[in-house]
Coordinates of C-alpha atoms in Angstrom, one line a residue:
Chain R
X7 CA 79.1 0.4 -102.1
X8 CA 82.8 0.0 -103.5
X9 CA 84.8 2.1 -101.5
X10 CA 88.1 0.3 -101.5
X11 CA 91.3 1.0 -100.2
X12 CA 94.2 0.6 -102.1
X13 CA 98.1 -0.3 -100.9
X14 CA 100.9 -0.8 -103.3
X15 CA 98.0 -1.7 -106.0
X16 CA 96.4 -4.1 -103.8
X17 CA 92.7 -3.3 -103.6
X18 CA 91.4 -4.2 -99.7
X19 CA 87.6 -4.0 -98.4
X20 CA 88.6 -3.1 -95.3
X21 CA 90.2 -0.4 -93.5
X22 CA 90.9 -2.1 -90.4
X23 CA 94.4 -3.0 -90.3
X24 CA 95.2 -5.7 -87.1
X25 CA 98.0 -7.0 -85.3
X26 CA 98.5 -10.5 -83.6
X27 CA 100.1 -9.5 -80.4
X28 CA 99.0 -9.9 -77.0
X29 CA 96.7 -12.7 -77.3
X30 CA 96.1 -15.1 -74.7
X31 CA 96.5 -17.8 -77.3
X32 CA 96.3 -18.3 -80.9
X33 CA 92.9 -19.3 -81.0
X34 CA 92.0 -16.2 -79.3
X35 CA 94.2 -14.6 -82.1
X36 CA 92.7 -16.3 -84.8
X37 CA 88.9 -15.9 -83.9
X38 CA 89.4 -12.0 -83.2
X39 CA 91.2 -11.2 -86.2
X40 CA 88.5 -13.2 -88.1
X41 CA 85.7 -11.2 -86.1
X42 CA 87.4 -7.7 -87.7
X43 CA 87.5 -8.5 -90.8
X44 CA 90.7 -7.0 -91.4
X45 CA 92.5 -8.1 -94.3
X46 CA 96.2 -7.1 -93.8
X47 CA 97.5 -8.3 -90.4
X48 CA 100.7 -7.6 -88.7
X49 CA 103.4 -10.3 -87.5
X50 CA 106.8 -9.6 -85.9
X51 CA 109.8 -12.0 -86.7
X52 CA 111.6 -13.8 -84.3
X53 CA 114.4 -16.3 -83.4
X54 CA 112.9 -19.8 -82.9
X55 CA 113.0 -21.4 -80.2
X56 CA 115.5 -24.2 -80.6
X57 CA 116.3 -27.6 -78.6
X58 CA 112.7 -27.7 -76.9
X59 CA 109.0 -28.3 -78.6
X60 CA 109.0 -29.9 -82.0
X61 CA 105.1 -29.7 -81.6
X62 CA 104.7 -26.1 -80.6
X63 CA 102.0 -24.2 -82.1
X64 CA 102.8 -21.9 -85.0
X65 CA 101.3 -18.3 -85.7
X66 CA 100.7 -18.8 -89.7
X67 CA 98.9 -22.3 -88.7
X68 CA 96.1 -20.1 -87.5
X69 CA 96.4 -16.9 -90.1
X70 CA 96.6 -18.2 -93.0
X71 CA 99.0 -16.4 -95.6
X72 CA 96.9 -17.3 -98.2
X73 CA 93.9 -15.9 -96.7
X74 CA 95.3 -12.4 -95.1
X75 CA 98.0 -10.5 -96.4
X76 CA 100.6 -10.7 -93.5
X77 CA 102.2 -7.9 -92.8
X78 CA 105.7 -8.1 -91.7
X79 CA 106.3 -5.3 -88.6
X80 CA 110.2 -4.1 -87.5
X81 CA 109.1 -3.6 -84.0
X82 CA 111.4 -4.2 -81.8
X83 CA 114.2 -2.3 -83.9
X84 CA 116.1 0.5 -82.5
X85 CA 118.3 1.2 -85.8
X86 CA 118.1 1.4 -89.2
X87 CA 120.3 -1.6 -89.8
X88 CA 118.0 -3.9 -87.6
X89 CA 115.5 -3.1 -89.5
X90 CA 116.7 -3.6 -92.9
X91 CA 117.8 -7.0 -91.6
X92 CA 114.7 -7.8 -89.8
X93 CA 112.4 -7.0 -93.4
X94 CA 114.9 -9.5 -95.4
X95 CA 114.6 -12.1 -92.9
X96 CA 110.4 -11.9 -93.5
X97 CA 111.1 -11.6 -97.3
X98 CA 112.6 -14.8 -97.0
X99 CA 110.5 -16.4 -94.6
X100 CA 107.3 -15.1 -96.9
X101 CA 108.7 -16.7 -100.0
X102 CA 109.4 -13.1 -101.2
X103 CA 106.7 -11.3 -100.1
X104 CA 107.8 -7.6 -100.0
X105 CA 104.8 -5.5 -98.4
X106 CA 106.7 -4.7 -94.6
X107 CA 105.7 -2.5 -91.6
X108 CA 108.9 -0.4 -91.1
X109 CA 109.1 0.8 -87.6
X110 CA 112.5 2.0 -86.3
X111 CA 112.0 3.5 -82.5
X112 CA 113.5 6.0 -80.5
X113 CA 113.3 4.1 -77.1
X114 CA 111.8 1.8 -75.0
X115 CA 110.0 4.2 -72.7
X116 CA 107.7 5.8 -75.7
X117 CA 108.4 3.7 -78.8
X118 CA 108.3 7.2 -80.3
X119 CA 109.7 6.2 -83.6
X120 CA 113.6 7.3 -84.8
X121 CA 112.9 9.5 -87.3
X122 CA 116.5 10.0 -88.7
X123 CA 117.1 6.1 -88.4
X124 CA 113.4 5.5 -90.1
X125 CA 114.7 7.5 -93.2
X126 CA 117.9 5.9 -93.9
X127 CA 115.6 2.4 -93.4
X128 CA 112.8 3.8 -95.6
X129 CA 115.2 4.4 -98.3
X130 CA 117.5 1.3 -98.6
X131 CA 114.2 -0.8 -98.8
X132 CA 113.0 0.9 -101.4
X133 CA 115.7 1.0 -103.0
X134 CA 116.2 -2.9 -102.5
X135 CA 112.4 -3.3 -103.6
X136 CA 110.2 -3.3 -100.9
X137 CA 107.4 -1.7 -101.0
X138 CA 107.1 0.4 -97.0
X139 CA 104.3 1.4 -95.4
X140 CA 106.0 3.4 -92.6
X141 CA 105.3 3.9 -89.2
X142 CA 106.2 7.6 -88.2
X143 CA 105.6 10.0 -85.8
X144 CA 102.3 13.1 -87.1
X145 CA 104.9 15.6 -88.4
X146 CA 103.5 16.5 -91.8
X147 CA 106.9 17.5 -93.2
X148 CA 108.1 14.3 -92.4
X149 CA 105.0 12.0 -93.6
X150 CA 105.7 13.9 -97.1
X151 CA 109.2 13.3 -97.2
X152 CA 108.5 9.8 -96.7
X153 CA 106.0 9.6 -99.2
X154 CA 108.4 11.5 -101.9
X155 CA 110.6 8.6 -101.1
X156 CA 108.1 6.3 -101.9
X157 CA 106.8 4.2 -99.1
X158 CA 103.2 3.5 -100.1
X159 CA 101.5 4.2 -97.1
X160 CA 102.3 6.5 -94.7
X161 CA 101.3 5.7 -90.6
X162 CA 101.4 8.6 -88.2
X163 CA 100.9 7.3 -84.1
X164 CA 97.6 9.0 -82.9
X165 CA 99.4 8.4 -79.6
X166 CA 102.4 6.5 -78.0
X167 CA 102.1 2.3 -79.1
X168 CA 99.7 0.2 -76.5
X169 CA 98.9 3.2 -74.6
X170 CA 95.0 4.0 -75.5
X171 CA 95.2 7.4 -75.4
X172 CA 93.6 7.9 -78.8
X173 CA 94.1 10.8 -81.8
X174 CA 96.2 13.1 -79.2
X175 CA 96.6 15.7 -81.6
X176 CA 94.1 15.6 -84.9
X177 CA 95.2 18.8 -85.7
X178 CA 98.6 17.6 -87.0
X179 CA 96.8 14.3 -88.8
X180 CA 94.3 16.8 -90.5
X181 CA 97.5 18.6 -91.6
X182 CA 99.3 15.4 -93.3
X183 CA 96.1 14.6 -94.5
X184 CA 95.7 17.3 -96.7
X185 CA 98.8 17.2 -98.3
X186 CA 98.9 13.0 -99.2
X187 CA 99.0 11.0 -102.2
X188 CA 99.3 8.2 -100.5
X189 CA 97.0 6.4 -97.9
X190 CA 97.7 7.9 -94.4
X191 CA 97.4 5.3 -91.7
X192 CA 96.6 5.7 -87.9
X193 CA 99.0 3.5 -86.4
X194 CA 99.4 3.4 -82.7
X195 CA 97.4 4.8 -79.7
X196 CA 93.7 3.8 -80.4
X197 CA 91.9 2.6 -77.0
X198 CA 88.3 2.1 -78.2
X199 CA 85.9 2.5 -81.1
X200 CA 85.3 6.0 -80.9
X201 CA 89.0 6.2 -81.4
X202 CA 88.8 4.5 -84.5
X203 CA 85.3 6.4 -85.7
X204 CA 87.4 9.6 -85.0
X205 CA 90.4 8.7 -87.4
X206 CA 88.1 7.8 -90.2
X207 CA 85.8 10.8 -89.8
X208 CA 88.8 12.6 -90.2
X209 CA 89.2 11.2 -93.7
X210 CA 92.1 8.5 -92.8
X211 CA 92.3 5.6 -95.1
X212 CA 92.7 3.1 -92.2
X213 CA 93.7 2.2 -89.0
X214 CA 96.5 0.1 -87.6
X215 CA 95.7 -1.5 -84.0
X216 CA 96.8 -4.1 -81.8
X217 CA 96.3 -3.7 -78.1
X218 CA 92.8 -1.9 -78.1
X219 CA 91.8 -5.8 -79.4
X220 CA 94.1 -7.7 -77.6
X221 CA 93.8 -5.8 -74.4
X222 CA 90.1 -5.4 -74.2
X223 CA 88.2 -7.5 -71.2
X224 CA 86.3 -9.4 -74.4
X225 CA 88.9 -9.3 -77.4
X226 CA 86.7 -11.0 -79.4
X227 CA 83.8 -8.3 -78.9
X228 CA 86.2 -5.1 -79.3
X229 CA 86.9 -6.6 -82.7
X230 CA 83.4 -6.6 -83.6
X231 CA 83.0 -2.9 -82.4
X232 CA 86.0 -1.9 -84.0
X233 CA 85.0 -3.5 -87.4
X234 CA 81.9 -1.5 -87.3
X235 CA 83.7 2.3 -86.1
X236 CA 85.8 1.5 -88.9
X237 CA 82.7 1.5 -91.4
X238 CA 80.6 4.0 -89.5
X239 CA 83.9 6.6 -89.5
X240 CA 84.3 5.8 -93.7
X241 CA 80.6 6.4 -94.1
X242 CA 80.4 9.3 -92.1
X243 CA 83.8 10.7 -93.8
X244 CA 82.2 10.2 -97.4
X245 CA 78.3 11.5 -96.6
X246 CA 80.1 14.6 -94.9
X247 CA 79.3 16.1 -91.6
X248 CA 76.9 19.2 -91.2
X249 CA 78.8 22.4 -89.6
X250 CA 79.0 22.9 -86.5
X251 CA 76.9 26.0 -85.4
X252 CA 77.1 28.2 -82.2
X253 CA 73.4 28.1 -81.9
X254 CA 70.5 26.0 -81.8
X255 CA 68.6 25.1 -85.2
X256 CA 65.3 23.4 -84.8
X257 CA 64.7 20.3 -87.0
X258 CA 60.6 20.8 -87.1
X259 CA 59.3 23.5 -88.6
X260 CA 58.2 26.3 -86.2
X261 CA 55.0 27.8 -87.7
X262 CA 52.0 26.2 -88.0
X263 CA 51.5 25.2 -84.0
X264 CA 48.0 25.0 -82.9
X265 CA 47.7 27.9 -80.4
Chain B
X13 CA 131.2 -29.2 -86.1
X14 CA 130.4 -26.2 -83.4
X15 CA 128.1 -23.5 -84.5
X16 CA 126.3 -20.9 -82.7
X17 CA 122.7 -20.9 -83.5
X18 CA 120.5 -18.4 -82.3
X19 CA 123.2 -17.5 -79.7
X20 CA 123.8 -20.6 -77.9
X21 CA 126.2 -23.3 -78.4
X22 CA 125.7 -26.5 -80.8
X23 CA 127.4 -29.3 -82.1
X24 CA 126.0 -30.6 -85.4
X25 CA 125.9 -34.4 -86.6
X26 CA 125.5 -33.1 -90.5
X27 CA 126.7 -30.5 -92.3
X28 CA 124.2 -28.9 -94.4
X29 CA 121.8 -26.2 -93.2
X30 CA 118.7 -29.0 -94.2
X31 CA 120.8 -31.5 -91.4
X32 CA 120.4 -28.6 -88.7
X33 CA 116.7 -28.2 -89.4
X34 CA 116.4 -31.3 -89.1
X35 CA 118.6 -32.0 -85.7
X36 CA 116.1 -28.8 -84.2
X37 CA 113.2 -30.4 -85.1
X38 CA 112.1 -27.6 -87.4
X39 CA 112.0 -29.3 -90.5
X40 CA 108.6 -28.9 -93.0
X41 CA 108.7 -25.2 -90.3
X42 CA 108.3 -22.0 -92.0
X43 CA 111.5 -20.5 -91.3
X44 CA 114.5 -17.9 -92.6
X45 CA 117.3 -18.7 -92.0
X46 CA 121.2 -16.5 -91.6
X47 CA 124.4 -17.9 -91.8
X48 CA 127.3 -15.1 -90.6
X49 CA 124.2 -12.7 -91.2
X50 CA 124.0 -13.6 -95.0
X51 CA 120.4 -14.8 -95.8
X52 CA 120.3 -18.8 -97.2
X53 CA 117.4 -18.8 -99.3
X54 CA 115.4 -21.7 -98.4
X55 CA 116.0 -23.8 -101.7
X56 CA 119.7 -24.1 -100.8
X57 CA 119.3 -25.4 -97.5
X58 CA 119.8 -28.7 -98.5
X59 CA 123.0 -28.4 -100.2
X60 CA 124.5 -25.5 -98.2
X61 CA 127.7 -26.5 -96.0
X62 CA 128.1 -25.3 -92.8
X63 CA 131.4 -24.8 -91.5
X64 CA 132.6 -24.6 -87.8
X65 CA 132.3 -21.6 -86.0
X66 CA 129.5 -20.2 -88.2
X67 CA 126.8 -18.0 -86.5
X68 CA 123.2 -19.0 -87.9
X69 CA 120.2 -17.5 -86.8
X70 CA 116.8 -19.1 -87.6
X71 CA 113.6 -17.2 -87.4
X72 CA 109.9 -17.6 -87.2
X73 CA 106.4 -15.1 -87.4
X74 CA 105.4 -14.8 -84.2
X75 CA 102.5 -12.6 -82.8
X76 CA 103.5 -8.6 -83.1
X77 CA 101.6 -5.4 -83.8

């Protein structure tokens, strides 16, 4: 079946979006990002560490660029200007690769993102020829104003970033999903495959995870489960669920019964 | 000359931004690099000077979500 999904005129098999964090080591990394079969994985830009370690391992050693589109992430930004700064830095390290996670938060307790601060960063990328895909909180009036603006995906948190808690409020996802043009991403909050299933039933184009992999007792395993949730929600999404009913329905016929 | 390099202290032998790369270490790395927050594309770096006092900051992809 070709059911693609399409970023920024990329075309992507999967709908699994992954990030690299919280590993126990890039090996760890490597085989459970291979296990997803994510294509687009996130990587967060840092200072190197200097004077120590010639030999120390490196993350794009064992995610290849040239087999995954990486996926620059602003994490760790709490204003606007960090975050423009942060997304030239990767365009330069990326030999000009201009697909970036923009994430600008609020503060450290709930990484809520900074909506104003996202905005004003959403705009001067854009403007300087990035193309965003934008990490925001599930307020449908702001999800369309970002996509107006032209970021070409749009990623509403189904709850607060590394907490598991899941969709928290599908009613306000449902709500941006009906009114996109652009792929609407669940970014943040998914704890287990159901989570994932859920967000795909819903009609999402993807999902965006991290610690639900990384976290898990078997990383390695969770990737496997959340590779298939991803494909069972899609399915499920495009085959279209029966309605719910109030009462029972039998699935055999009820005449003809011996008596 | 004294630079400040990822906000610590450092005296570099060379001048160019390829010398310091190469004094960390880092060189054949995957790395962006800032001088005085301006971005030196990587083809310069063997032919742009560094002067003392200059603040460069070098970064890497490391693991993130």
């Amino acid at each position: 079946m070709s059911d693609l999904l399409t970023i920024a005129g990329n075309t992507y098999s999967s709908r699994l979006l992954i990030g690299t964090g919280k590993y126990k080591d890039f090996e760890e990394t490597r085989e459970a990002i291979e296990t997803s079969g994510a294509e687009i994985v996130t990587v967060a830009i840092r200072r190197t560490n200097i004077g120590q370690n010639a030999d120390e391992p490196n993350l794009l050693d064992f995610i290849n660029p040239d087999k995954y589109t990486i996926l620059p992430n602003t994490a760790g930004c709490f204003s606007a200007e960090d975050a423009v700064r942060c997304c030239k830095l990767a365009r330069e390290l990326l030999d000009g690769h201009d697909l970036v996670k923009l994430e600008v938060l609020g503060d450290q307790k709930t990484l809520y993102p900074n909506i104003t601060h996202t905005l004003r960063a959403a705009r001067e990328l854009i403007d300087d020829g990035f193309k965003v895909m934008v990490y925001t909180n599930d307020d449908p009036i702001v999800a369309k104003e970002l996509e107006d603006m032209g970021c070409v995906a749009v990623m509403p948190l189904g709850s607060l970033i590394g907490s598991g808690l899941g969709i928290l409020n599908p009613h306000s996802i449902r709500l941006i999903l009906e009114e996109a043009n652009v792929p609407i991403i669940v970014d943040a909050g998914v704890g287990t495959a159901s989570d994932a299933a859920l967000a795909m039933e819903m009609g999402c184009d993807g999902v965006l995870l991290n610690s639900a992999v990384a976290h898990a007792q078997k990383p390695v395993l969770m990737a496997s489960a959340m590779r298939k949730a991803i494909e069972a929600g899609r399915e499920a999404f495009l085959a279209g669920r029966m309605p719910r009913k109030a009462y029972a329905s039998a699935s055999s016929p009820l005449d003809g019964i011996s008596r | 000359m004294k630079l400040t390099v990822n906000g610590d202290t450092l005296t570099l032998d060379g001048t160019t931004i390829a010398d310091l790369v190469t004094q960390l270490n880092l060189a054949g790395r995957r790395l962006a690099v800032e001088v005085n927050r301006d971005i030196v594309p990587k083809s310069q770096h063997d032919d742009f000077t560094l002067n003392d006092g200059d603040v460069v900051e070098i970064v890497h992809a490391i693991g993130g979500g």
